[in-house]
Amino acid sequence: MNRRRLLAAPLVLAACSRATADPVATELPPLKSITSFPLGVAASGDQFTDPAWARLVRANFDRITPEWEMKAEAFAPAGGGFDFSAPDRLVGAALAARLSVFGHTIVWQEQVPPALQAIDGDRRTFAAGFANYVRGVAGHYVGSLDGWDVVNEAVADDGSGLKTRNAFMANLGPDYIRLAFEHAREADARTPLLLNDYNLEQLPEKRRQFLRLAENLLRAGAPLTALGTQTHVPADLPRGAIAACLRDLASLGLPVHVSELDVSLARARGPERPAAIVGETVDALMALPERQRFGLTIWGARDRDSWLVRGGRRDAPVLFDDAGRPKSMAAALVEALR
Ligand code: G3I
């Protein structure tokens, strides 16, 4: 850790502990009761066995996004085929709790299904395997989901275009993205099909490439129905960055999903403004026509549920503290909706 990081560490820890002890005094209404768009939260199957988590999520959210059970790591075994037992359990638990489910994600270069990776290089067989894989996943959940992140994180951070070092690109070229949407639509005629990516708020060049990809998909007639911006942001994100991002994404006329919002204190290097960032996110979403507000999904219910605190890391990135009490970020969401 360099000297700057070392000096900042105590400040970060102090900020985290301050933010964790940040419950609001006033009683807030159930958050989903005041949003004019679906309010989602990341979830994993084992969390449904925690009564406190289930009570908090049922009261405040409309839908869940599986944090990991609807990815290749959970349902695409090395020997090929599918094992949907984990995602089916999660979908069942969500529907039983009267929560809808948003599917995340079919094609992600971080998790190439092992059976496809094994045929890397044999382009014809790979193309057939890819089509069967996408149709198999989308087809299994027909009619069950609010939408799918069909392709996740396809765009390079450096603004050069698409990420290239993956088996999808190696065997199918850039067309893998259009093919993924076409195969998903072949298996499911109605579910909204989304393109999702991260750092679109902080990296305007990456955002430009993401928009270019979306425009090219639409021009090619791909069944792209909405756009997702993950919005994993540091707590010192400059004012206006999220509004500019949502404005740009909405310029294509498609619905926009803020798909994985969390606001990291640990990643902030300047003045932290987590509540202001949540308020600005809601304002930016509400500035869109209602038909373009696909939804807002928070990437974790309580701070303790966040991926950002795993492995002993300290942070306070979401709306509710470890005890399930609403924090100033939750109050800012309510305030922005008043
Ligand atoms: O695999 C075990 C499983 O066997 C066990 O039953 C379960 C118990 O909870 O844990 C599983 O472990 C890990 C899982 O998170 C739950 O913590 C998985 O190994 C691990 O890969 C998984 O990490 C997830 C990661 O994506 C990779 O899928 C994180 O939770 C999740 O927050 C993160 O989310 C990503 C989005 O999909 C894309 N955008 C970035 C975001 C953060 O990295």
XYZ file of C-alpha atoms and ligand atoms in Angstrom:
381
model
C 0.000 0.000 0.000
C 1.599 3.352 -0.987
C 2.043 6.240 1.478
C -1.092 8.100 0.276
C -3.238 5.027 0.727
C -1.654 4.344 4.114
C -2.397 7.876 5.361
C -5.911 7.686 3.982
C -6.619 4.330 5.595
C -7.446 5.649 9.128
C -9.636 8.339 7.540
C -11.404 5.700 5.490
C -11.895 3.465 8.515
C -13.203 6.435 10.491
C -15.517 7.348 7.642
C -16.733 3.766 7.345
C -17.444 3.471 11.050
C -19.150 6.899 10.921
C -21.223 5.846 7.908
C -22.117 2.490 9.453
C -23.384 4.346 12.538
C -25.544 6.489 10.288
C -29.135 5.398 11.035
C -31.709 8.114 10.465
C -33.860 9.164 13.407
C -37.051 9.661 11.481
C -39.310 6.772 10.524
C -39.188 6.202 6.737
C -42.031 4.726 4.695
C -41.431 1.359 2.982
C -39.171 2.484 0.126
C -41.029 0.593 -2.608
C -44.271 2.336 -1.619
C -42.992 5.704 -2.825
C -41.057 4.821 -5.985
C -42.680 5.174 -9.409
C -40.218 2.610 -10.742
C -39.346 -0.922 -9.582
C -36.900 -0.839 -6.652
C -34.652 -3.901 -6.655
C -31.948 -5.397 -4.490
C -29.200 -7.967 -5.034
C -29.931 -11.256 -3.292
C -28.551 -14.738 -2.887
C -30.470 -17.862 -1.924
C -29.001 -18.219 1.565
C -30.172 -14.701 2.487
C -33.796 -15.808 2.249
C -33.140 -18.058 5.258
C -32.323 -14.950 7.342
C -35.705 -13.719 8.689
C -34.374 -10.173 9.358
C -33.070 -9.893 5.791
C -36.286 -11.333 4.321
C -38.481 -8.964 6.392
C -36.414 -5.908 5.366
C -36.363 -6.864 1.674
C -40.045 -7.792 1.452
C -41.005 -4.487 3.087
C -38.815 -2.214 0.966
C -38.147 -3.793 -2.433
C -40.174 -4.979 -5.428
C -37.681 -7.365 -6.952
C -34.359 -9.098 -6.571
C -31.368 -9.582 -8.853
C -29.530 -12.833 -8.085
C -26.060 -11.836 -6.976
C -24.506 -15.026 -8.318
C -27.007 -17.890 -8.773
C -28.070 -16.888 -12.285
C -24.568 -16.888 -13.738
C -22.569 -19.594 -15.446
C -20.646 -20.239 -12.185
C -23.893 -21.527 -10.648
C -25.696 -23.346 -13.457
C -23.181 -24.332 -16.164
C -21.263 -27.375 -14.921
C -17.880 -28.298 -16.392
C -19.344 -31.348 -18.135
C -21.792 -29.188 -20.116
C -25.565 -28.980 -19.918
C -27.259 -27.079 -17.102
C -27.918 -27.483 -13.381
C -30.580 -24.899 -12.573
C -31.177 -26.154 -9.024
C -29.578 -23.138 -7.293
C -31.244 -20.431 -9.419
C -34.575 -22.309 -9.331
C -34.428 -22.330 -5.511
C -33.725 -18.598 -5.469
C -36.466 -17.771 -7.980
C -38.895 -19.926 -5.987
C -38.009 -18.160 -2.736
C -38.360 -14.740 -4.358
C -41.726 -15.472 -5.961
C -42.972 -16.977 -2.663
C -42.000 -13.674 -1.005
C -43.919 -11.832 -3.733
C -40.693 -10.377 -5.128
C -40.134 -10.429 -8.877
C -36.780 -11.490 -10.312
C -34.408 -9.790 -12.752
C -32.074 -12.227 -14.517
C -28.347 -11.534 -14.254
C -26.523 -12.604 -16.463
C -26.364 -14.936 -19.485
C -23.184 -13.876 -21.328
C -20.321 -12.452 -19.262
C -16.742 -12.757 -20.348
C -15.772 -13.176 -16.661
C -17.579 -16.508 -16.635
C -17.399 -18.356 -19.956
C -19.259 -21.652 -19.417
C -16.561 -24.351 -19.033
C -18.084 -26.505 -21.805
C -17.771 -23.556 -24.211
C -14.274 -22.705 -23.017
C -13.334 -26.329 -23.764
C -14.213 -25.891 -27.458
C -12.434 -22.555 -27.791
C -10.857 -22.495 -31.248
C -13.380 -24.769 -32.976
C -15.498 -21.893 -34.237
C -18.316 -23.873 -35.844
C -18.847 -26.066 -32.780
C -18.481 -23.048 -30.507
C -21.170 -21.130 -32.441
C -23.590 -24.048 -32.109
C -22.719 -24.497 -28.429
C -23.138 -20.776 -27.770
C -26.583 -20.754 -29.412
C -27.683 -23.793 -27.375
C -26.310 -22.255 -24.170
C -28.089 -18.898 -24.565
C -31.344 -20.518 -25.728
C -31.126 -23.036 -22.858
C -30.760 -20.364 -20.161
C -33.299 -17.912 -21.585
C -35.706 -20.736 -22.387
C -35.581 -22.140 -18.854
C -36.905 -18.894 -17.353
C -39.457 -17.890 -19.977
C -42.247 -15.899 -18.348
C -40.560 -15.815 -14.924
C -38.394 -12.707 -15.096
C -38.733 -8.926 -15.343
C -35.797 -8.922 -17.733
C -32.344 -10.321 -18.482
C -28.876 -8.868 -18.532
C -28.202 -10.809 -21.728
C -24.644 -9.457 -22.084
C -22.706 -7.989 -19.159
C -19.521 -5.882 -19.210
C -18.652 -6.228 -22.918
C -16.984 -2.791 -23.252
C -13.327 -2.088 -22.450
C -12.571 0.445 -19.694
C -10.014 2.302 -21.811
C -12.582 3.470 -24.370
C -10.947 1.403 -27.123
C -14.148 -0.560 -27.868
C -15.046 -4.086 -26.810
C -13.167 -6.313 -24.393
C -11.365 -8.746 -26.680
C -9.605 -11.325 -24.499
C -12.397 -13.865 -24.149
C -13.611 -16.999 -25.920
C -16.771 -15.266 -27.168
C -14.739 -12.740 -29.153
C -12.123 -15.296 -30.194
C -14.657 -17.660 -31.734
C -17.539 -15.422 -32.825
C -15.976 -11.963 -33.086
C -17.887 -8.826 -31.995
C -21.058 -10.374 -33.429
C -21.318 -12.567 -30.296
C -23.243 -9.757 -28.659
C -25.898 -9.511 -31.384
C -26.078 -13.309 -31.517
C -26.627 -13.470 -27.735
C -29.625 -11.156 -28.005
C -31.020 -13.006 -31.033
C -30.689 -16.446 -29.373
C -32.250 -15.167 -26.170
C -35.192 -13.762 -28.133
C -35.525 -17.036 -30.081
C -36.091 -18.784 -26.733
C -38.128 -16.049 -25.060
C -40.393 -13.847 -27.173
C -41.240 -11.229 -24.563
C -38.832 -10.734 -21.666
C -36.940 -7.404 -21.856
C -33.343 -8.021 -22.956
C -30.682 -5.674 -21.575
C -27.064 -4.733 -22.177
C -25.352 -3.943 -18.855
C -22.007 -2.386 -17.957
C -20.063 -0.588 -15.215
C -18.058 2.654 -14.743
C -20.217 4.421 -17.326
C -20.575 7.326 -14.856
C -16.835 7.753 -14.278
C -15.515 6.982 -17.806
C -17.183 9.089 -20.542
C -15.104 7.368 -23.283
C -16.328 3.972 -22.094
C -19.874 5.344 -22.045
C -19.448 6.544 -25.629
C -18.354 3.064 -26.685
C -21.243 1.485 -24.769
C -23.704 3.783 -26.558
C -22.036 3.028 -29.892
C -22.444 -0.689 -29.240
C -26.103 -0.204 -28.335
C -26.726 1.896 -31.465
C -25.033 -0.714 -33.653
C -27.142 -3.459 -32.081
C -30.343 -1.494 -32.735
C -29.236 -0.741 -36.295
C -28.605 -4.464 -36.841
C -32.124 -5.200 -35.625
C -30.981 -6.937 -32.431
C -33.812 -7.277 -29.859
C -32.137 -4.913 -27.364
C -34.938 -3.507 -25.200
C -33.218 -1.599 -22.399
C -29.820 -0.474 -21.085
C -28.266 -1.151 -17.665
C -25.661 0.977 -15.935
C -24.330 -0.745 -12.837
C -23.410 2.452 -10.929
C -20.889 0.999 -8.492
C -19.488 4.404 -7.559
C -17.101 5.937 -5.006
C -18.677 8.220 -2.389
C -16.753 11.217 -3.771
C -18.225 10.898 -7.274
C -18.528 14.441 -8.664
C -21.986 16.012 -8.769
C -23.625 15.646 -12.192
C -21.774 12.482 -13.263
C -24.785 10.196 -12.795
C -27.226 12.647 -14.377
C -24.976 13.003 -17.444
C -24.713 9.226 -17.735
C -28.454 8.591 -17.514
C -29.159 11.432 -19.951
C -26.752 9.915 -22.476
C -28.132 6.407 -22.050
C -31.712 7.648 -22.364
C -30.850 9.446 -25.617
C -31.392 6.172 -27.500
C -35.005 6.157 -26.349
C -34.725 2.831 -24.489
C -35.578 2.265 -20.820
C -32.639 2.649 -18.433
C -31.863 0.403 -15.448
C -29.584 1.617 -12.666
C -28.733 -1.996 -12.059
C -26.205 -2.379 -9.201
C -26.029 0.851 -7.190
C -23.682 1.011 -4.271
C -21.687 3.991 -2.997
C -18.302 3.047 -1.569
C -16.721 5.109 1.202
C -13.596 2.958 1.052
C -13.063 3.926 -2.606
C -13.549 7.652 -1.963
C -10.464 9.837 -1.967
C -12.233 13.171 -1.647
C -15.199 14.512 0.362
C -17.775 11.725 0.819
C -21.312 12.489 -0.277
C -23.131 9.136 -0.281
C -26.602 10.494 0.497
C -26.270 13.230 -2.139
C -25.252 10.628 -4.741
C -28.339 8.510 -4.017
C -30.529 11.622 -4.234
C -28.936 12.587 -7.544
C -29.461 9.063 -8.884
C -33.181 9.188 -8.086
C -33.461 12.722 -9.500
C -31.756 11.579 -12.731
C -34.068 8.576 -13.046
C -37.139 10.701 -12.325
C -35.999 13.199 -14.992
C -36.584 10.451 -17.584
C -40.020 9.821 -19.069
C -41.790 7.143 -16.975
C -41.557 4.610 -19.838
C -37.749 4.914 -19.672
C -37.451 4.234 -15.924
C -36.699 0.486 -16.010
C -35.780 0.584 -12.352
C -33.230 1.120 -9.616
C -31.473 -1.880 -8.061
C -29.285 -1.565 -4.978
C -26.414 -4.032 -4.835
C -27.147 -5.329 -1.352
C -29.811 -4.782 1.319
C -27.636 -4.089 4.388
C -24.000 -2.988 4.527
C -23.105 -6.442 5.839
C -24.633 -8.035 2.704
C -22.469 -6.062 0.293
C -19.752 -7.672 -1.831
C -17.646 -4.665 -0.804
C -17.294 -5.871 2.802
C -16.347 -9.481 2.011
C -12.911 -10.723 3.034
C -12.854 -8.400 6.049
C -13.023 -5.183 4.024
C -14.731 -2.166 5.723
C -17.365 -0.137 3.885
C -20.926 1.154 4.223
C -22.168 1.218 0.616
C -25.945 0.609 0.708
C -29.192 2.015 2.123
C -29.521 0.028 5.364
C -26.935 -0.502 8.098
C -25.893 -3.887 9.485
C -28.864 -3.864 11.865
C -31.260 -3.149 8.998
C -31.830 0.484 10.027
C -32.266 3.002 7.184
C -29.263 5.289 6.708
C -28.985 8.802 5.324
C -28.823 7.285 1.811
C -32.307 5.807 2.330
C -33.561 9.157 3.660
C -32.093 10.848 0.563
C -34.006 8.426 -1.688
C -37.246 9.264 0.134
C -36.492 12.984 0.029
C -35.792 12.890 -3.723
C -39.147 11.198 -4.306
C -41.168 13.682 -2.241
O -19.840 -20.371 -4.704
C -20.290 -20.222 -3.388
C -21.470 -21.143 -3.120
O -21.066 -22.505 -3.255
C -21.981 -20.888 -1.743
O -23.112 -21.713 -1.487
C -22.364 -19.436 -1.626
C -22.864 -19.110 -0.225
O -23.213 -17.750 -0.175
O -21.277 -18.584 -1.941
C -20.752 -18.785 -3.223
O -19.655 -17.910 -3.210
C -19.581 -16.769 -3.914
C -20.830 -15.866 -4.090
O -20.404 -14.600 -4.638
C -21.587 -15.570 -2.830
O -20.819 -14.775 -1.977
C -19.112 -17.036 -5.316
O -18.041 -17.974 -5.241
C -18.594 -15.703 -5.869
O -18.119 -15.850 -7.193
C -19.770 -14.731 -5.917
O -19.243 -13.444 -6.261
C -20.183 -12.579 -6.900
C -19.471 -11.997 -8.130
O -20.314 -11.025 -8.779
C -19.138 -13.099 -9.131
O -20.310 -13.760 -9.504
C -20.557 -11.454 -5.930
O -21.323 -11.978 -4.854
C -21.357 -10.391 -6.672
O -21.599 -9.265 -5.834
C -20.611 -9.916 -7.918
O -21.478 -9.046 -8.599
C -20.925 -8.393 -9.765
C -22.000 -8.393 -10.844
O -22.396 -9.702 -11.158
C -21.493 -7.632 -12.075
N -21.065 -6.267 -11.706
C -20.039 -6.242 -10.656
C -20.547 -6.940 -9.409
C -19.539 -6.866 -8.287
O -18.375 -7.567 -8.637
